Every structure is written in structure tokens, then in C-alpha cells.
Amino acid sequence: MIFDILTLFPGMFAAPLRESILGKAVERGLIQTRVHNIRDFAHDKHQVTDDRPFGGGDGMVMKPEPIVEALEFLGNIGPPPRIILLSPQGRLFNQRIARSLTQASRLILICGRYEGVDERVAEYFTDDQISIGDYVLTGGELAAMILVDAVSRLIPGVLGNCASTEEESFTKPLLEYPQYTRPQEFRGHRVPDILLSGHHEAINRWRRGQALLRTRQRRPDLFAQLHATPEDIDLLREIDGRPTEQP
Ligand code: ADE
């Protein structure tokens, strides 16, 4: 998978793409990341990339020409891309979208800055607009990194253990159960006894119960999508006497 990233701040990507699992994936050629400075595609003397909004108002808007020239340049090198603008106006990113993006062989990610990007870029030159959450960042760079991270770890070989992406939260609409490691007691807080029992079936049942419980408590929206089995309903009733109702 190739990620071409268009940004005014290429330096922001250095460490995240070098460290840890992403860094290894780059090293091993499982993903390729290329960071391009939008300013290099501005041809006037001062390499201007933004301008005042038509109609007035605060802030500056990113001009369409440098971005579209960068897209045209990139269009000529490599496999056909899917072009995504990171923007708080986009559709909300989630695990399902991350998984669907793994089908592309190349993603071009456009990081907006200032008050936004000229709407014609979004409308006529991109395939998709994605927001990573209902809050406004100073720019699309951190959002792009999150997208690269979430998509990359789903690419076979990046995590090593193929089963682990199937098991986790959001593949099913359920949060993960709590995990513990040594020591058995830490500052007076003990690991739940059941996890030390060696009874795998009982442990799995406890974990399922905890996952159901925390999903119901913390993410009623996910819990509402869950098709709870009769065993799930029994489990919740055992834990706190409330099988399926919303908090
Ligand atoms: N740029 C600024 N805020 C953003 C967000 N929430 N998602 C994606 N891009 C952004």
C-alpha cells in the first residue's frame, strides 16, 4: 500500500512514520509513505498557498491550484489512487472504513490547514472526505497519521499476528474486555481471581461478560447495534441483574 501525503508541514510526519510498528512496516516494504510539500507546487514568487475567503470572514482558505497541481503530478506516478481530503466536514472514520481502504493500492491524503480548503478541491478533485472525530484540529496532518496507522495495521504482515485484528474492538460492535499482567497485586489492587484460575472456558465467559458490560456502560450506541445472544443476556443478568436495557 502506498500513502502519498500532501501537506504544508512535512516535518510533522517524520517520527510517526519512523517509529514502532509503522516504522517496521515501512522498512519491510509492506507500506510505502511519501510526504509531499504542497508549497512546492505553488509557482508564484512567494509560494503562496492560501488566500482570503470570497464573501469575507476570518481566516485564510487554502488555494486550489497548488493542491490540484500536486494531484496531477502524483496521478502520473504509481498505481491509480483513491484521493481523500481530511476534513472535519468529512464522513466519520471508523474501523469499517479503515478496512475498506485496505482494498486500495494507493491512497493520496490531502491535509487541510487554516479555515479549510477551497471547496472545489473537495467537490471535483477528491474521491472522499474523512473526519476522524467531532472536534476541530489545527490541520489534517494528525488525522492523516491516524488514518495511515489504522489502515496499515490491517495490512497482512504489518502486525505479525493475523488473528489479532479480527478479535479486537469494533470488528464486532463490542469494546474489549479488560487485560491484566504481572504483578498479581499492585498497590493493593488484585487481578480478578478468575484470570488466575486456569479455567479457560470460565475465563472466556468472564471476558465476554466484561466486554458486554463495559460496552453497555460506555458505548450505548454500540450496544444498541449488538445482537446479544441468549447467553449474553444471561451473562449480563448474572453480573448486575440488568440484561439488555440501556443505561
Ligand atoms: N482537520 C481538522 N479537524 C479535523 C478532523 N476532525 N478530522 C479530519 N481532519 C481535520
CSV table of C-alpha atoms and ligand atoms in Angstrom, one decimal:
chain,number,residue,atom,x,y,z
A,1,MET,CA,0.0,0.0,0.0
A,2,ILE,CA,1.3,3.4,-0.9
A,3,PHE,CA,0.3,6.5,1.0
A,4,ASP,CA,1.0,9.8,-0.7
A,5,ILE,CA,0.5,12.6,1.8
A,6,LEU,CA,0.1,16.3,0.7
A,7,THR,CA,0.8,18.7,3.5
A,8,LEU,CA,2.2,22.2,4.2
A,9,PHE,CA,4.1,20.6,7.2
A,10,PRO,CA,6.0,17.5,6.0
A,11,GLY,CA,8.2,17.5,9.2
A,12,MET,CA,5.2,16.5,11.2
A,13,PHE,CA,5.2,13.0,9.7
A,14,ALA,CA,8.9,12.1,10.3
A,15,ALA,CA,8.7,10.4,13.7
A,16,PRO,CA,5.3,8.7,13.4
A,17,LEU,CA,6.4,7.0,10.2
A,18,ARG,CA,9.8,6.0,11.5
A,19,GLU,CA,8.9,4.6,14.9
A,20,SER,CA,7.4,1.4,16.1
A,21,ILE,CA,5.1,-0.8,14.0
A,22,LEU,CA,4.7,1.7,11.2
A,23,GLY,CA,8.4,2.3,11.0
A,24,LYS,CA,8.9,-1.5,10.7
A,25,ALA,CA,6.2,-1.8,8.0
A,26,VAL,CA,8.0,0.9,6.0
A,27,GLU,CA,11.4,-0.8,6.5
A,28,ARG,CA,9.9,-4.1,5.4
A,29,GLY,CA,8.3,-2.6,2.3
A,30,LEU,CA,4.8,-3.5,3.5
A,31,ILE,CA,3.8,0.1,3.2
A,32,GLN,CA,5.4,3.0,1.4
A,33,THR,CA,4.8,6.6,2.6
A,34,ARG,CA,5.7,9.6,0.5
A,35,VAL,CA,5.3,13.1,2.0
A,36,HIS,CA,4.9,16.0,-0.4
A,37,ASN,CA,5.0,19.6,0.4
A,38,ILE,CA,2.1,21.5,-1.2
A,39,ARG,CA,4.2,24.6,-1.2
A,40,ASP,CA,6.5,23.0,-3.8
A,41,PHE,CA,3.5,23.2,-6.2
A,42,ALA,CA,2.9,26.9,-5.7
A,43,HIS,CA,4.7,28.7,-8.6
A,44,ASP,CA,4.5,32.4,-7.6
A,45,LYS,CA,7.5,34.2,-6.1
A,46,HIS,CA,6.4,33.8,-2.5
A,47,GLN,CA,5.0,30.3,-3.0
A,48,VAL,CA,1.6,31.3,-1.6
A,49,THR,CA,-0.8,28.5,-0.7
A,50,ASP,CA,-3.6,30.4,0.9
A,51,ASP,CA,-5.8,33.4,0.4
A,52,ARG,CA,-8.7,35.4,1.9
A,53,PRO,CA,-12.2,33.8,1.6
A,54,PHE,CA,-14.6,35.2,-1.0
A,55,GLY,CA,-17.6,36.7,0.7
A,56,GLY,CA,-15.4,37.8,3.7
A,57,GLY,CA,-14.9,36.3,7.1
A,58,ASP,CA,-12.0,35.4,9.3
A,59,GLY,CA,-9.0,33.3,8.4
A,60,MET,CA,-7.5,32.0,5.2
A,61,VAL,CA,-8.5,29.4,2.8
A,62,MET,CA,-6.1,27.0,1.0
A,63,LYS,CA,-5.9,27.8,-2.7
A,64,PRO,CA,-6.9,25.1,-5.1
A,65,GLU,CA,-4.1,25.5,-7.7
A,66,PRO,CA,-1.1,24.0,-5.7
A,67,ILE,CA,-3.2,21.1,-4.4
A,68,VAL,CA,-4.6,20.2,-7.8
A,69,GLU,CA,-1.1,20.6,-9.4
A,70,ALA,CA,0.3,18.2,-6.8
A,71,LEU,CA,-2.6,15.7,-7.5
A,72,GLU,CA,-1.8,15.9,-11.2
A,73,PHE,CA,1.9,15.3,-10.6
A,74,LEU,CA,1.1,12.3,-8.4
A,75,GLY,CA,-1.5,11.0,-10.8
A,76,ASN,CA,1.3,10.3,-13.2
A,77,ILE,CA,3.4,8.2,-10.9
A,78,GLY,CA,2.2,4.9,-9.5
A,79,PRO,CA,-1.0,2.9,-9.4
A,80,PRO,CA,-4.4,4.7,-9.6
A,81,PRO,CA,-5.0,6.4,-6.3
A,82,ARG,CA,-8.0,6.9,-4.1
A,83,ILE,CA,-7.9,10.6,-3.1
A,84,ILE,CA,-9.0,11.6,0.4
A,85,LEU,CA,-9.3,15.0,1.9
A,86,LEU,CA,-9.0,15.0,5.7
A,87,SER,CA,-11.6,17.5,7.0
A,88,PRO,CA,-14.0,18.0,9.9
A,89,GLN,CA,-16.7,18.1,7.2
A,90,GLY,CA,-16.0,14.5,6.1
A,91,ARG,CA,-17.7,11.3,6.9
A,92,LEU,CA,-16.7,9.9,10.3
A,93,PHE,CA,-13.8,7.5,10.2
A,94,ASN,CA,-14.3,4.1,11.8
A,95,GLN,CA,-12.9,0.5,11.7
A,96,ARG,CA,-15.2,-0.4,8.8
A,97,ILE,CA,-13.9,2.5,6.6
A,98,ALA,CA,-10.3,1.6,7.7
A,99,ARG,CA,-10.9,-2.0,6.5
A,100,SER,CA,-12.4,-0.9,3.2
A,101,LEU,CA,-9.4,1.4,2.5
A,102,THR,CA,-7.1,-1.5,2.6
A,103,GLN,CA,-8.6,-2.5,-0.8
A,104,ALA,CA,-6.9,0.4,-2.5
A,105,SER,CA,-3.3,0.0,-3.6
A,106,ARG,CA,-2.6,3.7,-3.2
A,107,LEU,CA,-4.2,6.5,-1.1
A,108,ILE,CA,-3.5,10.2,-1.6
A,109,LEU,CA,-4.2,12.1,1.6
A,110,ILE,CA,-4.7,15.8,1.5
A,111,CYS,CA,-4.1,17.7,4.8
A,112,GLY,CA,-6.1,20.9,5.0
A,113,ARG,CA,-4.9,23.9,7.2
A,114,TYR,CA,-6.3,27.3,8.1
A,115,GLU,CA,-10.1,27.7,7.8
A,116,GLY,CA,-10.2,24.9,5.2
A,117,VAL,CA,-9.6,24.1,1.6
A,118,ASP,CA,-11.3,25.7,-1.4
A,119,GLU,CA,-14.5,23.8,-1.8
A,120,ARG,CA,-13.8,23.0,-5.5
A,121,VAL,CA,-10.9,20.7,-4.4
A,122,ALA,CA,-13.3,18.7,-2.3
A,123,GLU,CA,-16.0,18.7,-4.9
A,124,TYR,CA,-14.2,18.0,-8.1
A,125,PHE,CA,-10.8,16.5,-7.3
A,126,THR,CA,-11.2,14.1,-4.4
A,127,ASP,CA,-13.0,10.7,-4.0
A,128,ASP,CA,-13.8,11.0,-0.4
A,129,GLN,CA,-13.7,13.3,2.7
A,130,ILE,CA,-12.9,11.9,6.1
A,131,SER,CA,-13.1,13.3,9.6
A,132,ILE,CA,-11.5,11.5,12.5
A,133,GLY,CA,-14.0,12.9,15.1
A,134,ASP,CA,-16.3,15.6,16.0
A,135,TYR,CA,-13.7,18.1,17.1
A,136,VAL,CA,-11.6,20.5,15.1
A,137,LEU,CA,-7.8,20.0,14.9
A,138,THR,CA,-5.3,22.7,13.7
A,139,GLY,CA,-5.0,20.8,10.5
A,140,GLY,CA,-5.5,17.4,8.7
A,141,GLU,CA,-1.9,16.1,9.5
A,142,LEU,CA,-2.7,14.3,12.7
A,143,ALA,CA,-5.9,13.0,11.2
A,144,ALA,CA,-3.9,11.6,8.2
A,145,MET,CA,-1.5,9.9,10.6
A,146,ILE,CA,-4.4,8.3,12.4
A,147,LEU,CA,-5.8,7.1,9.1
A,148,VAL,CA,-2.4,5.7,8.0
A,149,ASP,CA,-1.9,3.9,11.3
A,150,ALA,CA,-5.4,2.4,11.4
A,151,VAL,CA,-5.2,1.2,7.8
A,152,SER,CA,-1.6,0.0,7.9
A,153,ARG,CA,-2.1,-2.3,10.9
A,154,LEU,CA,-4.8,-4.1,8.9
A,155,ILE,CA,-2.4,-4.9,6.0
A,156,PRO,CA,-1.3,-8.6,6.2
A,157,GLY,CA,2.1,-8.9,7.8
A,158,VAL,CA,2.2,-5.5,9.5
A,159,LEU,CA,1.1,-6.8,12.9
A,160,GLY,CA,2.6,-10.2,12.6
A,161,ASN,CA,-0.3,-11.9,14.3
A,162,CYS,CA,-3.1,-12.1,11.7
A,163,ALA,CA,-5.8,-13.2,14.1
A,164,SER,CA,-5.4,-10.1,16.3
A,165,THR,CA,-7.2,-7.7,14.0
A,166,GLU,CA,-10.2,-10.0,13.9
A,167,GLU,CA,-10.5,-10.2,17.6
A,168,GLU,CA,-10.5,-6.6,18.6
A,169,SER,CA,-13.0,-3.9,19.4
A,170,PHE,CA,-15.1,-2.5,16.6
A,171,THR,CA,-14.7,-5.5,14.3
A,172,LYS,CA,-17.8,-6.5,16.2
A,173,PRO,CA,-19.7,-3.7,18.0
A,174,LEU,CA,-18.2,-4.6,21.3
A,175,LEU,CA,-15.4,-3.0,23.4
A,176,GLU,CA,-12.6,-5.3,24.5
A,177,TYR,CA,-12.5,-6.9,27.9
A,178,PRO,CA,-10.0,-5.7,30.5
A,179,GLN,CA,-6.5,-7.1,30.3
A,180,TYR,CA,-4.0,-7.6,33.2
A,181,THR,CA,-0.4,-8.6,33.6
A,182,ARG,CA,2.0,-9.1,36.5
A,183,PRO,CA,2.2,-8.4,39.3
A,184,GLN,CA,-0.9,-10.1,40.7
A,185,GLU,CA,-1.3,-7.4,43.2
A,186,PHE,CA,-0.3,-3.8,42.5
A,187,ARG,CA,-0.7,-1.1,45.2
A,188,GLY,CA,-3.4,-3.1,46.9
A,189,HIS,CA,-5.4,-3.9,43.7
A,190,ARG,CA,-5.6,-7.5,42.8
A,191,VAL,CA,-6.1,-9.1,39.4
A,192,PRO,CA,-9.5,-10.8,39.2
A,193,ASP,CA,-9.2,-14.3,40.7
A,194,ILE,CA,-10.8,-15.9,37.7
A,195,LEU,CA,-7.9,-15.0,35.4
A,196,LEU,CA,-5.5,-16.9,37.7
A,197,SER,CA,-7.8,-20.0,37.8
A,198,GLY,CA,-6.6,-21.7,34.6
A,199,HIS,CA,-10.2,-22.5,33.7
A,200,HIS,CA,-10.2,-21.3,30.1
A,201,GLU,CA,-13.9,-21.7,29.5
A,202,ALA,CA,-14.7,-19.7,32.6
A,203,ILE,CA,-12.2,-17.1,31.7
A,204,ASN,CA,-13.7,-16.7,28.2
A,205,ARG,CA,-17.1,-16.4,29.7
A,206,TRP,CA,-15.9,-13.7,32.2
A,207,ARG,CA,-14.2,-11.8,29.4
A,208,ARG,CA,-17.4,-11.9,27.3
A,209,GLY,CA,-19.4,-10.6,30.3
A,210,GLN,CA,-16.9,-7.8,30.9
A,211,ALA,CA,-16.9,-6.8,27.3
A,212,LEU,CA,-20.7,-6.7,27.2
A,213,LEU,CA,-20.9,-4.7,30.5
A,214,ARG,CA,-18.4,-2.0,29.5
A,215,THR,CA,-19.9,-1.7,26.1
A,216,ARG,CA,-23.4,-1.1,27.7
A,217,GLN,CA,-21.9,1.3,30.2
A,218,ARG,CA,-19.6,3.3,28.0
A,219,ARG,CA,-20.9,3.0,24.4
A,220,PRO,CA,-24.7,2.6,24.4
A,221,ASP,CA,-24.6,3.4,20.7
A,222,LEU,CA,-22.5,0.3,20.0
A,223,PHE,CA,-24.5,-1.8,22.5
A,224,ALA,CA,-27.7,-0.9,20.6
A,225,GLN,CA,-26.2,-2.4,17.4
A,226,LEU,CA,-25.2,-5.7,19.1
A,227,HIS,CA,-27.3,-8.8,18.5
A,228,ALA,CA,-27.0,-10.2,22.0
A,229,THR,CA,-27.3,-14.0,22.2
A,230,PRO,CA,-29.4,-15.6,24.9
A,231,GLU,CA,-26.1,-16.5,26.7
A,232,ASP,CA,-25.1,-12.8,26.6
A,233,ILE,CA,-28.4,-11.8,28.2
A,234,ASP,CA,-27.8,-14.5,30.9
A,235,LEU,CA,-24.3,-13.2,31.5
A,236,LEU,CA,-25.4,-9.6,32.0
A,237,ARG,CA,-28.1,-10.7,34.3
A,238,GLU,CA,-25.6,-12.7,36.3
A,239,ILE,CA,-23.2,-9.7,36.5
A,240,ASP,CA,-25.6,-7.0,37.5
A,241,GLY,CA,-29.2,-8.1,37.1
A,242,ARG,CA,-29.8,-5.8,34.1
A,243,PRO,CA,-29.8,-7.9,30.9
A,244,THR,CA,-30.2,-5.5,27.9
A,245,GLU,CA,-31.7,-2.2,28.9
A,246,GLN,CA,-29.8,1.0,28.0
A,247,PRO,CA,-28.2,3.0,30.9
B,1,ADE,N1,-8.9,18.7,10.2
B,1,ADE,C1,-9.2,19.5,11.3
B,1,ADE,N2,-10.0,18.8,12.1
B,1,ADE,C2,-10.2,17.5,11.5
B,1,ADE,C3,-10.8,16.3,11.9
B,1,ADE,N3,-11.6,16.2,13.0
B,1,ADE,N4,-10.8,15.3,11.1
B,1,ADE,C4,-10.0,15.3,9.9
B,1,ADE,N5,-9.4,16.4,9.5
B,1,ADE,C5,-9.4,17.5,10.3
